[in-house]
Amino acid sequence: MKTIAIYPGTFDPITNGHLDLIKRALRIFDEVIIAVAPSQKKQPLFTIQERLDLIHAAVKGLQRARIEAFNSLLVDYVRKRKGNAILRGLRAISDFEYEFQMAHMNRRLNTNIETVFMMPSEEYSYLTSTVIKEVAFFGGSVKGLVPREVERALHDKFIAVRFNKK
Ligand code: ADP
């Protein structure tokens, strides 16, 4: 039977850290479904469609990666997609507390779904979408930390933001 990992997140935007994790998971699972949450509360910079398009461009070479938006309880979505596990990344201790809460809550909601944690390569262990947006906003280079399409999209987005402010 095919093993499927569901990788949920905001992906605002996708970084090379996310990609590193997806590639690692594809060594273990037959398929990884990147499940993009609208996360309106976080006031994302990119729309859900923009985030999906950027992920599509970034995973083009990865045959067994799929992308989908979801807007329901995660465990219900995982069950609907017949997922075997929820995939989450652990970068540093700071991630642990939140992930610990989520994993236990999800286990309480559905005891059959496991959460699997993976660590990215060291060079991405300090990388967050938030830091990327901050650096890009002030014109710093994020080359090598995000896919090329994301670099371009950040550039365009912040030019538009500055232009509108004037
Ligand atoms: P969320 O809003 O759910 O935290 P994110 O898009 O920020 O969504 O992150 C999705 C998942 O990817 C989380 O498990 C997060 O820990 C993980 N992640 C984010 N950045 C990295 C990275 N640089 N390396 C490994 N995992 C990461």
XYZ file of C-alpha atoms in Angstrom, residues 1-143:
143
model
C 0.000 0.000 0.000
C 1.138 3.524 -0.820
C 2.405 5.560 2.147
C 1.349 9.183 2.185
C 2.664 12.045 4.324
C 0.636 15.214 4.657
C 2.833 18.292 5.102
C 0.647 21.116 6.385
C 1.712 24.726 6.704
C 1.216 28.322 5.688
C 4.146 28.363 3.244
C 4.167 32.181 3.086
C 6.336 31.717 1.080
C 7.919 28.279 0.581
C 11.643 28.284 1.476
C 14.534 25.935 0.761
C 14.043 24.660 4.326
C 10.536 23.449 3.446
C 11.898 21.931 0.223
C 14.693 20.167 2.084
C 12.098 18.570 4.348
C 9.886 17.510 1.423
C 12.859 15.794 -0.266
C 13.786 13.989 2.945
C 10.209 12.833 3.430
C 10.094 11.495 -0.140
C 12.864 9.066 0.847
C 10.532 7.511 3.393
C 7.045 8.048 1.985
C 5.712 7.192 -1.472
C 3.917 10.493 -1.697
C 4.013 13.857 0.079
C 0.976 16.112 -0.092
C 1.874 19.712 0.652
C -1.278 21.026 2.285
C -1.504 24.800 2.275
C -3.612 26.438 4.974
C -5.103 29.874 4.320
C -3.961 31.002 7.841
C -5.879 34.289 7.569
C -5.090 35.010 11.225
C -1.411 35.272 10.320
C -2.212 37.855 7.635
C -0.098 36.201 4.951
C 1.846 38.316 2.490
C 0.956 36.047 -0.434
C -2.582 34.972 -1.357
C -3.379 31.280 -1.188
C -3.246 31.075 -5.005
C 0.145 32.804 -5.105
C 1.488 30.403 -2.445
C 0.178 27.389 -4.361
C 1.704 28.664 -7.624
C 5.083 29.271 -5.969
C 5.090 25.758 -4.485
C 4.131 24.291 -7.881
C 7.129 25.995 -9.465
C 9.434 24.896 -6.646
C 8.536 21.180 -6.675
C 8.298 20.815 -10.461
C 11.031 18.159 -10.542
C 9.604 16.117 -7.677
C 7.263 13.576 -9.219
C 5.765 12.257 -5.998
C 4.958 15.626 -4.416
C 1.402 16.939 -4.659
C -0.026 20.284 -3.616
C -3.428 21.204 -2.321
C -5.147 23.927 -0.311
C -7.138 22.821 2.715
C -9.390 24.665 5.100
C -10.657 22.154 7.617
C -9.548 20.373 10.748
C -6.168 18.865 9.841
C -6.934 15.351 11.085
C -10.144 15.293 9.005
C -8.208 16.362 5.945
C -5.537 13.700 6.575
C -8.208 11.023 6.868
C -9.911 12.203 3.673
C -6.635 11.947 1.771
C -5.836 8.578 3.393
C -2.620 10.012 4.814
C -0.438 7.840 7.051
C 1.283 10.673 8.854
C 1.455 14.399 9.401
C 4.901 15.738 8.526
C 6.319 18.677 10.501
C 9.752 20.240 10.688
C 11.804 20.767 13.818
C 14.469 23.386 13.429
C 15.374 24.275 16.990
C 14.116 23.906 20.529
C 11.952 26.975 19.927
C 9.772 24.958 17.523
C 9.276 22.203 20.043
C 6.666 23.653 22.362
C 4.166 24.571 19.665
C 4.727 21.331 17.766
C 4.329 19.330 20.983
C 0.936 20.955 21.614
C -0.260 20.397 18.060
C 0.906 16.781 17.865
C -0.823 15.884 21.131
C -4.005 17.703 20.203
C -4.091 15.981 16.817
C -3.477 12.617 18.480
C -6.352 13.286 20.834
C -8.590 14.120 17.887
C -7.550 11.021 15.954
C -5.429 8.362 17.622
C -4.651 6.636 14.325
C -2.697 9.493 12.778
C 0.977 9.873 13.705
C 2.985 13.072 13.479
C 6.476 12.588 12.076
C 9.155 15.217 12.719
C 12.159 15.726 10.507
C 15.150 18.026 10.805
C 16.315 20.071 7.842
C 19.912 20.343 6.789
C 21.917 22.520 9.196
C 22.152 25.361 6.704
C 18.360 25.796 6.801
C 17.893 25.300 10.505
C 17.537 29.031 11.187
C 15.326 29.703 8.173
C 11.757 30.877 8.611
C 9.347 32.433 6.128
C 9.075 35.398 8.506
C 12.813 36.113 8.474
C 12.857 35.785 4.690
C 10.073 38.381 4.363
C 11.834 40.776 6.738
C 15.126 40.575 4.895
C 13.478 40.904 1.481
C 11.359 43.852 2.625
C 14.471 45.852 3.410
C 16.131 44.846 0.155
C 18.508 42.188 1.539
C 19.457 39.168 -0.549
C 17.648 35.881 0.105
C 19.454 34.101 -2.710
